[in-house]
Short mmCIF file of C-alpha atoms in Angstrom, two decimals:
data_model
loop_
_atom_site.label_atom_id
_atom_site.label_comp_id
_atom_site.label_asym_id
_atom_site.label_seq_id
_atom_site.Cartn_x
_atom_site.Cartn_y
_atom_site.Cartn_z
CA MET A 27 0.00 0.00 0.00
CA THR A 28 1.28 3.47 -0.92
CA ILE A 29 0.33 6.53 1.12
CA GLU A 30 1.18 9.99 -0.21
CA LEU A 31 1.57 12.73 2.38
CA PRO A 32 2.29 16.43 1.74
CA TYR A 33 5.80 17.28 2.88
CA PHE A 34 7.46 20.62 3.61
CA HIS A 35 11.01 21.29 4.74
CA VAL A 36 11.03 24.61 6.60
CA ASP A 37 13.87 26.56 8.17
CA ALA A 38 12.36 28.26 11.23
CA PHE A 39 13.70 31.32 13.01
CA ALA A 40 15.51 32.00 9.75
CA ASP A 41 15.44 34.78 7.16
CA ARG A 42 17.28 32.78 4.49
CA PRO A 43 17.70 29.09 3.63
CA PHE A 44 20.16 26.88 5.51
CA THR A 45 19.98 28.88 8.74
CA GLY A 46 17.72 28.59 11.77
CA ASN A 47 16.25 25.23 12.74
CA GLN A 48 15.04 22.66 10.23
CA ALA A 49 11.62 21.09 10.62
CA ALA A 50 9.63 18.69 8.49
CA VAL A 51 5.98 19.71 8.35
CA MET A 52 3.43 17.11 7.26
CA PRO A 53 -0.31 17.91 7.13
CA LEU A 54 -2.59 14.91 7.64
CA THR A 55 -6.30 14.20 7.18
CA GLN A 56 -6.30 11.61 9.98
CA TRP A 57 -3.78 10.32 12.48
CA LEU A 58 -1.58 7.46 11.40
CA ASP A 59 -0.47 4.86 13.91
CA ASP A 60 1.97 6.31 16.45
CA LYS A 61 4.63 3.82 15.39
CA VAL A 62 4.36 5.09 11.81
CA LEU A 63 4.59 8.71 12.91
CA GLN A 64 7.69 7.92 14.93
CA ALA A 65 9.23 6.01 12.03
CA ILE A 66 8.65 9.00 9.74
CA GLY A 67 10.30 11.25 12.33
CA GLU A 68 13.29 8.91 12.37
CA GLU A 69 13.39 8.78 8.58
CA ASN A 70 13.28 12.57 8.23
CA ASN A 71 16.04 12.84 10.85
CA PHE A 72 15.36 16.47 11.71
CA ALA A 73 15.22 17.69 15.28
CA GLU A 74 11.44 17.57 14.86
CA THR A 75 8.81 16.46 12.39
CA ALA A 76 5.48 18.20 12.94
CA PHE A 77 2.17 16.56 12.03
CA TYR A 78 -1.10 18.47 12.09
CA LEU A 79 -4.72 18.04 11.04
CA PRO A 80 -7.94 20.02 11.49
CA ASP A 81 -9.05 19.95 15.11
CA GLY A 82 -12.42 18.31 15.54
CA THR A 83 -12.97 19.43 19.15
CA GLY A 84 -13.58 23.11 18.43
CA GLU A 85 -10.83 24.14 20.87
CA ALA A 86 -8.43 25.23 18.12
CA ASP A 87 -8.01 25.35 14.37
CA TYR A 88 -5.61 22.38 14.21
CA GLU A 89 -4.28 19.56 16.35
CA LEU A 90 -0.48 19.36 16.37
CA ARG A 91 2.11 16.76 17.42
CA TRP A 92 5.91 16.69 17.21
CA PHE A 93 8.36 13.80 16.88
CA THR A 94 12.15 13.81 17.15
CA PRO A 95 14.02 10.90 15.53
CA THR A 96 13.46 8.91 18.74
CA VAL A 97 10.50 10.23 20.78
CA GLU A 98 7.28 12.26 20.72
CA ILE A 99 7.81 15.46 22.72
CA ALA A 100 5.58 17.68 24.84
CA LEU A 101 6.45 21.07 23.33
CA CYS A 102 8.34 22.29 20.26
CA GLY A 103 8.46 25.94 19.31
CA HIS A 104 10.33 25.96 16.01
CA ALA A 105 8.22 23.20 14.41
CA THR A 106 5.05 25.00 15.56
CA LEU A 107 6.35 28.17 13.92
CA ALA A 108 7.12 26.15 10.78
CA SER A 109 3.66 24.57 10.75
CA GLY A 110 1.95 27.93 11.14
CA HIS A 111 4.13 29.34 8.39
CA ILE A 112 2.90 26.68 5.95
CA ILE A 113 -0.75 27.23 6.85
CA LEU A 114 -0.58 31.04 6.71
CA SER A 115 1.45 30.95 3.49
CA GLN A 116 -1.33 28.91 1.90
CA ASN A 117 -4.02 31.23 3.30
CA PRO A 118 -2.82 34.81 2.70
CA ASP A 119 -6.03 36.37 4.07
CA ARG A 120 -5.65 34.70 7.47
CA GLN A 121 -3.89 36.63 10.21
CA ASN A 122 -3.66 34.01 12.98
CA ILE A 123 -4.18 30.36 13.80
CA SER A 124 -4.31 28.13 16.86
CA PHE A 125 -3.06 24.63 17.61
CA ARG A 126 -4.34 22.17 20.21
CA THR A 127 -1.51 20.06 21.59
CA ARG A 128 -1.56 17.04 23.84
CA LYS A 129 0.65 18.31 26.67
CA ALA A 130 1.22 22.05 26.14
CA GLY A 131 -2.37 23.25 25.79
CA VAL A 132 -3.53 25.54 22.99
CA LEU A 133 -0.79 27.52 21.21
CA SER A 134 -1.48 30.51 19.00
CA MET A 135 0.43 32.25 16.25
CA ALA A 136 -0.08 35.47 14.30
CA ARG A 137 1.50 37.40 11.49
CA ASP A 138 3.92 40.02 12.77
CA GLY A 139 5.28 42.32 10.06
CA ASP A 140 7.20 40.14 7.62
CA GLY A 141 7.49 37.37 10.21
CA TYR A 142 5.41 35.73 12.91
CA ALA A 143 4.76 35.89 16.63
CA LEU A 144 4.33 32.54 18.38
CA GLU A 145 2.66 32.24 21.78
CA LEU A 146 3.96 29.52 24.11
CA PRO A 147 3.47 28.90 27.83
CA ALA A 148 6.12 30.71 29.90
CA TYR A 149 7.96 28.09 31.95
CA ALA A 150 9.66 30.00 34.76
CA PRO A 151 12.51 27.94 36.26
CA SER A 152 13.56 27.88 39.92
CA PRO A 153 17.05 27.65 41.49
CA ARG A 154 18.48 24.14 41.83
CA ASP A 155 21.97 22.82 42.36
CA MET A 156 23.07 20.36 39.65
CA PRO A 157 26.81 19.77 40.10
CA ASP A 158 26.82 16.47 38.20
CA ILE A 159 25.24 18.09 35.14
CA VAL A 160 27.58 21.08 35.34
CA ALA A 161 30.53 18.66 35.36
CA LEU A 162 29.25 17.12 32.10
CA LEU A 163 28.66 20.50 30.46
CA GLY A 164 31.87 22.14 31.59
CA GLY A 165 32.73 25.71 32.49
CA LYS A 166 31.91 27.59 35.67
CA PRO A 167 28.31 28.77 35.64
CA VAL A 168 27.13 31.53 37.93
CA GLU A 169 23.67 30.03 38.44
CA THR A 170 21.65 26.90 37.71
CA GLN A 171 17.87 26.62 37.58
CA PHE A 172 15.32 23.93 36.71
CA HIS A 173 11.76 23.61 35.43
CA GLU A 174 9.77 20.43 36.00
CA GLY A 175 9.38 19.92 32.26
CA ARG A 176 13.00 18.71 32.46
CA TYR A 177 14.46 22.04 31.38
CA HIS A 178 17.85 22.74 32.95
CA VAL A 179 19.05 26.35 32.76
CA ILE A 180 22.79 26.82 33.23
CA ARG A 181 23.81 30.47 33.21
CA TYR A 182 27.38 31.57 32.51
CA GLY A 183 28.99 34.93 32.98
CA SER A 184 29.84 35.65 29.35
CA ALA A 185 29.02 34.70 25.78
CA GLU A 186 32.58 33.43 25.36
CA GLU A 187 32.05 30.82 28.07
CA VAL A 188 28.87 29.58 26.41
CA LEU A 189 30.57 29.36 23.02
CA ALA A 190 33.55 27.45 24.46
CA LEU A 191 31.50 24.60 25.97
CA LYS A 192 32.31 21.05 24.86
CA PRO A 193 29.80 18.91 26.78
CA ASP A 194 29.95 15.17 27.26
CA LEU A 195 26.96 14.39 25.06
CA LYS A 196 27.05 10.63 25.55
CA ALA A 197 26.85 11.00 29.31
CA LEU A 198 24.11 13.65 29.08
CA ALA A 199 22.08 11.33 26.82
CA LEU A 200 21.95 8.77 29.61
CA LEU A 201 19.94 11.25 31.68
CA GLY A 202 16.99 10.85 29.29
CA ASN A 203 14.82 13.29 27.37
CA ALA A 204 15.87 16.56 29.01
CA GLN A 205 17.01 19.95 27.75
CA PHE A 206 20.28 21.50 28.90
CA ILE A 207 20.02 25.22 28.17
CA CYS A 208 23.37 26.99 28.50
CA THR A 209 22.97 30.76 28.44
CA GLY A 210 24.64 34.05 29.20
CA PRO A 211 24.70 37.72 28.20
CA GLY A 212 24.94 38.11 24.44
CA LYS A 213 27.21 40.01 22.10
CA ASP A 214 25.00 41.59 19.41
CA THR A 215 21.85 40.49 21.26
CA ASP A 216 20.78 40.72 24.89
CA VAL A 217 21.07 36.97 25.43
CA ILE A 218 22.96 34.05 23.94
CA SER A 219 22.28 30.34 24.36
CA ARG A 220 23.20 26.85 23.26
CA VAL A 221 20.82 23.94 23.81
CA PHE A 222 21.70 20.25 24.12
CA VAL A 223 19.05 17.48 24.02
CA PRO A 224 21.03 14.28 23.35
CA GLY A 225 18.55 12.06 25.23
CA ALA A 226 15.93 12.90 22.58
CA GLY A 227 18.28 12.24 19.67
CA VAL A 228 19.33 15.90 19.20
CA ASP A 229 22.90 16.49 20.35
CA GLU A 230 22.85 20.27 19.87
CA ASP A 231 19.64 21.87 18.67
CA SER A 232 19.83 24.67 16.13
CA VAL A 233 17.19 27.10 17.46
CA THR A 234 14.90 25.88 20.22
CA GLY A 235 11.53 27.55 20.74
CA SER A 236 10.69 25.58 23.87
CA ALA A 237 14.01 26.59 25.46
CA HIS A 238 13.08 30.21 24.88
CA ALA A 239 9.76 29.57 26.61
CA VAL A 240 12.00 29.03 29.67
CA LEU A 241 14.56 31.72 28.87
CA THR A 242 11.88 34.38 28.37
CA PRO A 243 10.65 34.48 32.00
CA TYR A 244 14.16 33.83 33.31
CA TRP A 245 15.89 36.66 31.43
CA ALA A 246 12.92 39.06 31.72
CA LYS A 247 13.44 38.87 35.48
CA GLN A 248 17.22 39.18 35.21
CA LEU A 249 17.06 42.15 32.81
CA GLY A 250 14.15 43.86 34.53
CA ARG A 251 12.10 44.24 31.34
CA ASP A 252 9.50 42.23 29.48
CA ARG A 253 11.23 41.95 26.10
CA PHE A 254 14.71 41.23 24.80
CA THR A 255 16.62 39.85 21.82
CA ALA A 256 18.22 36.41 21.80
CA TYR A 257 20.61 34.43 19.64
CA GLN A 258 21.06 30.65 19.74
CA ALA A 259 24.68 30.04 18.83
CA SER A 260 24.47 26.68 17.09
CA ALA A 261 26.31 25.90 13.86
CA ARG A 262 23.29 27.18 11.88
CA GLY A 263 22.33 29.90 14.35
CA GLY A 264 19.10 31.81 14.73
CA TYR A 265 17.58 34.94 16.24
CA VAL A 266 14.51 35.09 18.47
CA ASN A 267 12.67 38.17 19.72
CA CYS A 268 11.30 37.35 23.17
CA ARG A 269 8.46 39.01 25.07
CA LEU A 270 6.89 38.02 28.38
CA ASP A 271 3.16 38.64 28.77
CA GLY A 272 1.94 37.27 32.09
CA ASP A 273 2.26 33.50 31.95
CA ARG A 274 2.84 33.46 28.18
CA ALA A 275 6.05 33.81 26.18
CA TRP A 276 5.83 35.41 22.74
CA LEU A 277 8.61 34.46 20.33
CA GLY A 278 9.13 36.41 17.12
CA GLY A 279 10.88 35.08 14.04
CA LYS A 280 10.74 34.34 10.34
CA CYS A 281 10.55 31.11 8.31
CA VAL A 282 11.73 29.97 4.90
CA THR A 283 10.23 27.04 2.96
CA VAL A 284 13.15 25.12 1.47
CA VAL A 285 11.48 22.02 -0.05
CA GLU A 286 7.88 21.22 -0.95
CA GLY A 287 6.77 17.84 -2.23
CA LEU A 288 5.21 14.47 -1.42
CA PHE A 289 6.34 11.86 1.07
CA ARG A 290 5.45 8.51 -0.53
CA LEU A 291 5.11 5.89 2.15
CA LEU A 292 5.35 2.61 0.28
CA SER A 293 4.75 0.35 3.25
CA THR A 294 3.82 0.63 6.90
CA ALA A 295 4.76 -2.96 7.68
#
């Protein structure tokens, strides 16, 4: 049996191809078996593959799920941005859309100039000592904090320290599906970060929306203002405009569609 699925390769938080974070976006008319969705995520081999279909509950416009090459995850910002980009690009008269997710609630997205603004829950972390994790990441952080969604925030004193990190990725992977968000004051932006998620099959993520859902309340408090600019210093790199609005984090960025085609699934055996 052959199944043909629409397929889009989108660079999110990017203003030109081959920067930002890659996502596969695949609209569906009905959910495939979870094992098939996970196998497609593994085959695509991006940090995330996003699947969406019209939401039948009336809570949102679409239902949305995200898969890394190894697991389904609870929240992904860049693949949500990429999914919204595809929908709004195909519907030029629409200004905003909403997504119902299984573990992160309803997420919304709107046009914002020549880019988009994505609304995510703001996950404010709290202080926690994590000497074993610091030893695996390296450097001498000035503060460590944690959010129960398994987000670890490790703050360093300078951008140079963040850029110099050479973490033990194999050892971090043994700690399971957790994010290790290394951050500090930026150079040409207010904030810099690098994000490691080896337990979910992503050694170093390119630009991580969910990490900025944590960084937004953290740095808003540190900086004493509700908005700031951020740069994720991966090999591809990407810029995020962050704004805190109560218990919501608004992330601004652009997207570029790199590939559009069909994913022909020849067998689900």
